Structures are given as structure tokens and as C-alpha cells.
Coordinates of C-alpha atoms and ligand atoms in Angstrom, one line a residue:
M1 CA 137.4 118.3 90.6
R2 CA 134.6 120.8 90.1
W3 CA 136.4 123.9 89.6
E4 CA 134.8 126.1 86.7
R5 CA 132.7 127.6 89.1
G6 CA 135.6 128.3 91.4
R7 CA 136.8 131.8 92.5
R8 CA 139.6 133.4 90.3
S9 CA 142.8 134.5 92.7
D10 CA 143.9 137.8 92.4
N11 CA 147.7 136.9 93.0
V12 CA 148.4 135.3 89.9
E13 CA 151.1 137.0 87.9
D14 CA 151.2 136.1 84.5
R15 CA 154.8 136.2 83.1
R16 CA 154.2 133.7 79.9
G17 CA 155.8 134.8 76.7
V18 CA 158.2 137.3 78.9
R19 CA 161.7 136.5 77.8
M20 CA 164.5 136.0 79.2
S21 CA 168.2 136.8 78.2
R22 CA 170.3 133.6 77.4
G23 CA 173.2 135.4 79.4
V24 CA 171.9 134.7 82.2
A25 CA 171.2 131.1 81.6
G26 CA 175.2 130.5 80.6
G27 CA 177.7 128.9 82.3
G28 CA 178.4 128.2 85.9
I29 CA 176.2 130.4 87.7
G30 CA 173.3 129.2 85.9
A31 CA 173.7 125.9 87.3
L32 CA 174.7 127.0 90.6
L33 CA 171.3 128.8 91.0
L34 CA 169.3 126.2 89.6
V35 CA 170.8 123.5 92.0
L36 CA 170.0 126.3 94.6
V37 CA 166.3 126.4 93.8
A38 CA 166.3 122.9 93.4
L39 CA 166.3 122.9 96.8
Y40 CA 162.4 124.1 97.1
F41 CA 160.5 122.3 93.8
G42 CA 158.9 118.9 92.9
V43 CA 161.5 117.8 91.6
D44 CA 164.3 115.9 92.1
P45 CA 167.6 117.9 90.1
S46 CA 169.5 114.8 89.4
V47 CA 166.8 113.6 87.1
I48 CA 166.8 117.3 85.1
V49 CA 170.6 116.4 84.9
N50 CA 169.9 112.6 84.1
T51 CA 167.2 113.0 81.7
G52 CA 169.1 115.8 79.8
I53 CA 165.3 117.2 79.3
Q54 CA 166.0 120.6 77.0
P55 CA 164.1 123.6 78.6
S56 CA 161.9 124.7 75.9
G57 CA 162.4 128.3 76.5
N58 CA 165.7 129.0 75.0
T59 CA 165.2 127.4 72.1
A60 CA 161.5 128.7 71.9
P61 CA 161.0 130.4 68.7
A62 CA 161.7 134.4 69.4
T63 CA 158.1 135.4 70.1
E64 CA 157.6 138.4 72.0
S65 CA 154.4 138.6 72.1
R66 CA 152.5 136.0 74.1
S67 CA 150.6 133.3 72.0
S68 CA 149.1 130.8 74.2
S69 CA 146.7 127.9 73.1
P70 CA 143.1 128.0 74.4
E71 CA 144.0 124.7 76.3
E72 CA 147.4 126.7 78.4
D73 CA 144.7 129.8 79.0
R74 CA 142.3 127.2 80.7
L75 CA 145.1 125.2 82.4
A76 CA 146.0 129.1 83.7
E77 CA 142.3 129.7 84.8
F78 CA 143.1 126.5 86.3
V79 CA 145.9 127.3 88.2
S80 CA 144.0 130.3 89.2
V81 CA 141.0 128.7 91.2
V82 CA 143.0 125.9 92.9
L83 CA 145.2 129.2 93.8
A84 CA 142.1 131.2 95.6
D85 CA 140.8 127.8 97.1
T86 CA 144.1 127.2 99.1
E87 CA 143.8 131.1 100.0
D88 CA 140.0 130.3 101.6
T89 CA 141.4 127.0 102.8
W90 CA 144.3 128.2 104.2
H91 CA 142.6 131.6 105.8
T92 CA 140.1 129.2 108.0
L93 CA 142.8 127.3 108.9
F94 CA 145.2 130.1 110.4
R95 CA 142.4 131.7 111.7
Q96 CA 141.8 128.4 113.9
M97 CA 145.4 128.6 115.2
G98 CA 145.2 132.0 116.0
R99 CA 147.5 133.0 113.5
S100 CA 146.8 135.0 110.0
Y101 CA 147.5 133.7 106.6
Q102 CA 149.4 135.8 104.3
E103 CA 148.1 135.0 100.7
P104 CA 151.4 133.5 98.4
S105 CA 151.4 135.0 94.7
L106 CA 151.7 132.4 91.7
V107 CA 154.1 133.5 89.2
L108 CA 153.2 131.7 85.9
F109 CA 156.0 131.4 83.4
S110 CA 157.5 130.2 80.1
G111 CA 161.0 128.7 79.7
A112 CA 162.7 130.5 82.1
V113 CA 162.1 132.6 85.0
E114 CA 163.8 135.3 87.5
S115 CA 163.2 134.4 91.5
A116 CA 164.6 135.9 94.6
C117 CA 166.0 132.5 94.7
G118 CA 167.7 132.6 91.6
F119 CA 167.1 132.1 87.6
A120 CA 165.2 128.8 87.1
Q121 CA 164.9 127.5 83.7
A122 CA 161.1 126.0 83.2
A123 CA 162.8 121.9 83.5
V124 CA 163.6 122.3 87.1
G125 CA 159.5 121.8 87.8
P126 CA 157.4 124.0 90.3
F127 CA 159.2 125.5 92.9
Y128 CA 158.4 127.5 95.5
C129 CA 161.1 130.8 96.7
P130 CA 160.7 131.6 100.3
R131 CA 162.5 134.6 100.0
D132 CA 159.9 136.4 97.8
Q133 CA 157.0 134.3 98.8
K134 CA 156.3 133.0 95.3
V135 CA 155.2 130.1 94.1
Y136 CA 156.4 129.6 90.4
I137 CA 154.6 127.3 87.7
D138 CA 155.4 127.2 84.2
L139 CA 152.1 125.4 82.3
S140 CA 154.6 123.0 80.5
F141 CA 155.2 120.8 84.0
L142 CA 151.4 120.2 84.7
K143 CA 150.9 118.9 80.9
D144 CA 154.0 116.6 81.6
L145 CA 152.2 115.0 84.5
K146 CA 150.3 113.4 81.7
N147 CA 152.1 112.7 79.7
R148 CA 155.7 112.0 80.4
F149 CA 154.8 111.1 84.5
R150 CA 151.8 108.9 83.7
A151 CA 149.8 110.8 86.3
P152 CA 146.8 112.3 84.4
G153 CA 143.9 114.5 85.5
D154 CA 142.9 117.4 86.8
F155 CA 143.2 116.7 90.7
A156 CA 146.9 115.6 90.1
Q157 CA 147.3 118.8 88.9
A158 CA 146.5 120.7 91.4
Y159 CA 147.8 118.2 93.9
V160 CA 151.3 119.8 92.4
I161 CA 150.0 123.6 93.0
A162 CA 148.8 122.5 96.3
H163 CA 152.2 121.1 97.6
E164 CA 154.2 124.3 96.2
V165 CA 151.5 126.7 98.6
G166 CA 152.4 123.6 101.7
H167 CA 155.9 125.1 101.0
H168 CA 154.3 128.9 101.7
V169 CA 152.8 127.4 104.6
Q170 CA 155.7 125.9 106.2
K171 CA 157.8 129.4 105.7
L172 CA 154.2 131.4 107.3
L173 CA 154.2 128.6 110.2
G174 CA 158.7 128.8 110.8
V175 CA 158.9 125.4 109.7
A176 CA 161.5 126.1 106.7
D177 CA 162.9 128.5 108.6
K178 CA 163.9 126.1 111.4
V179 CA 164.9 123.3 108.9
D180 CA 167.3 125.8 107.3
T181 CA 169.2 126.8 110.5
L182 CA 169.3 123.4 111.5
R183 CA 170.4 122.3 108.3
S184 CA 172.9 124.4 108.0
R185 CA 174.7 122.9 111.6
V186 CA 174.0 118.9 110.8
G187 CA 175.9 117.0 108.0
E188 CA 174.7 116.5 104.9
S189 CA 173.1 113.1 104.6
R190 CA 170.9 114.3 107.7
G191 CA 170.5 118.2 106.2
K192 CA 169.0 115.7 102.8
R193 CA 166.8 113.7 105.3
L194 CA 165.8 116.5 106.7
S195 CA 164.6 118.1 103.4
V196 CA 163.0 114.6 102.2
M197 CA 160.6 115.4 105.5
L198 CA 160.3 119.1 104.7
E199 CA 158.5 117.6 101.1
L200 CA 156.5 114.8 103.0
Q201 CA 154.9 117.9 105.3
A202 CA 154.0 120.1 102.5
D203 CA 152.4 117.0 100.7
C204 CA 150.3 115.9 103.7
L205 CA 149.4 119.7 103.9
A206 CA 148.6 119.5 100.3
G207 CA 146.5 116.4 101.3
A208 CA 145.0 118.8 104.5
W209 CA 144.0 121.9 102.1
A210 CA 142.0 118.9 99.5
Y211 CA 139.8 117.7 102.9
H212 CA 138.8 121.4 103.6
A213 CA 138.3 122.1 100.4
D214 CA 136.0 119.2 99.9
R215 CA 133.6 119.7 103.1
S216 CA 133.7 123.2 102.6
R217 CA 133.3 123.6 98.6
G218 CA 132.9 120.1 97.8
I219 CA 135.7 119.7 94.8
L220 CA 136.2 116.0 94.6
E221 CA 134.9 114.2 91.8
Q222 CA 134.9 110.4 91.9
G223 CA 138.9 109.5 91.0
D224 CA 140.3 112.8 92.2
I225 CA 141.8 111.5 95.2
E226 CA 143.3 108.4 93.2
E227 CA 144.5 110.8 90.5
A228 CA 146.8 112.5 93.4
L229 CA 148.0 109.7 94.7
N230 CA 149.3 108.1 91.5
A231 CA 150.9 111.7 90.6
A232 CA 152.2 111.2 94.1
S233 CA 153.5 108.0 93.5
A234 CA 154.7 108.6 90.0
I235 CA 157.4 111.2 91.2
G236 CA 158.7 109.9 94.1
D237 CA 162.1 109.6 93.7
D238 CA 162.5 106.0 93.5
R239 CA 160.4 105.8 90.5
L240 CA 161.8 108.8 88.9
Q241 CA 165.4 107.2 89.9
Q242 CA 164.5 104.3 88.3
Q243 CA 163.2 105.7 85.6
S244 CA 165.8 108.4 84.7
R245 CA 168.8 105.7 85.4
G246 CA 167.9 102.3 86.3
Y247 CA 168.5 102.3 90.2
V248 CA 167.6 104.4 93.0
T249 CA 170.1 105.2 95.5
P250 CA 168.1 106.6 98.8
D251 CA 170.6 108.3 100.3
S252 CA 170.1 111.2 96.9
F253 CA 166.4 111.3 97.6
T254 CA 165.2 114.5 97.4
H255 CA 161.6 114.5 98.3
G256 CA 161.0 111.4 99.7
S257 CA 159.8 107.4 97.9
S258 CA 156.6 107.1 96.4
A259 CA 155.6 105.3 99.4
Q260 CA 156.2 107.9 101.3
R261 CA 154.7 110.7 99.5
V262 CA 151.3 108.5 98.8
H263 CA 151.7 108.0 102.8
W264 CA 151.6 111.8 103.9
F265 CA 149.3 113.2 101.4
T266 CA 147.0 110.1 102.1
Q267 CA 147.4 110.7 106.0
G268 CA 146.3 115.1 105.2
I269 CA 143.2 114.2 103.1
E270 CA 142.2 111.9 105.6
T271 CA 142.4 113.7 108.9
G272 CA 142.7 117.2 107.5
D273 CA 144.8 118.5 110.5
T274 CA 147.6 119.5 110.2
E275 CA 148.8 118.6 113.7
Q276 CA 149.4 115.3 112.1
C277 CA 151.4 116.2 109.6
N278 CA 154.3 116.4 111.4
T279 CA 157.0 114.1 109.7
F280 CA 159.5 115.3 111.5
T281 CA 159.0 113.4 114.8
V282 CA 157.6 110.0 112.2
E283 CA 159.3 109.3 109.5
R284 CA 162.8 107.7 110.0
F285 CA 165.8 107.1 107.5
Ligands
ZN301 ZN1 158.1 120.3 97.4

């Protein structure tokens, strides 16, 4: 992705190196909050439970001051540029819809973070909290994409950020609240399917962002789209479940299968049309 010369966002809150007290994390409340937060981000919480990923924050050496590597600082800068590009793109698209776009904040954290949606550890992956309208990203997840999920490339990382911003767009458009209301009225399995449709729509919106960002600023390089598709496929629920426990249970999907995620991201990036992102009328499970 061509990003080095891109604008940096003013909405990044750098909370790396801020240490959370362990007391908040311990016991049932921490676990409950983790599950609540789990509704919003890019990784199926059961994966965290099943693979026993250790959150790095609690066991990290107690350095109070921020110590980040040049590699991490570059990644933080990259995140800032992608966020700025989503701001420019969504301002334009919202204007075309006769609305105005309110920019979300993006919180960079390490280890663990306190959000209006509860306490979250880095192991949960990136997430969006609709209550404070902030995207939370731990840079180690972006590095994990390459190493653990075998989805290398900067555009794979951009896709993840754009997916979370997609959740913010859903909040602003009222889709997220509608789904919340519906979810409280229907049974558990239909509620889960609604969550999956919401996730797939965020993938489609991420694709729509990429379409417009490329048309306006020529950000895409050869291989970028493949990187994002590979990431969409790599973090599909079926693939993650297969990897973590050796079998797949579609009923427990939270984000959709690899094929669905690839389908909806492609739909977004090929059409650039948010109207084409109506996963709620198309997806059948
Ligand atoms: Zn999501």
C-alpha cells in the first residue's frame, strides 16, 4: 500500500505503555467483560479460550515509561494514515448520503485497556466500542496477522483497521442499534446470525473504503487486494475453529466463514457502493 505520504490522523490516542491494574482483570467480572467486548471485534472469543493465548500485558516487565521499537512506531504511523484515509473517504461518502460523518477516535494500547464497553486484554484482538465510539487496536495483533494468521502485508493490516471503522459507520447509520434491538427480541441462534451479518457488512464497508481510497488517492499496489482477501479468509470463523480445535461448528460463528468474508469484502471493493453491502437481506444461514 502506498501510504508513507498520506495524511496522519488527529484522532489517535496513544495509550501504549499505560499499565492497567491487575485487580480489574481478575476473576469473573474480567471474563464477563471480555465476552461482552467480544461481540465487537475481529476475533472469535472462543479462539482465545481454546488456544490459550496469553495476554502479553499482565506478564510484561514493569516498565512504566513507554518503550516501543522503531518497528512499532512505524506501525503506529501506518495505523494513523489508514485512519486518516478512512476519515477522508467516509466524509465524502456521508456527504453523498446527505449526512455528516463524525470521526471516531482510535486508541492504541498494549496489554490491556479500559473502554466504555469494559476492560479488554490484547488477546481479544482489535475491537470497536459503540458506547465511546472508539476503535481499540493493540499493535501486536497487526503483527500477529503475519506470523500467527499467515496473512502478511500492509494491506491486510489496513483491512482490519477499515473493518473496525466499518463498525463505527454502522453505529452512525443506526444499523448497529437496530441489530442490538432485534437481537434482544430474537432467540440466541438468530441473534448470532444477526451478529454475523453485522460483521460481514463491516467487511463490505472496509472494501468500499478501499475502492474509494484507491480511486481518490491511488493507494493500492500490486498484490494489495490479495493481501486483504487472504486476511479475510485467514480470520474466517471456520478457518480459526479448524486451527484451534480441529473441527468447525457453524452455529457458533461470530464473524462468518472465510468464503463469506472474502465474498463481502470483494463486493465492497468491486462496487464501492455501500448500498451493495446489505448483508441482512442477502445472507442466508
Ligand atoms: Zn467486527
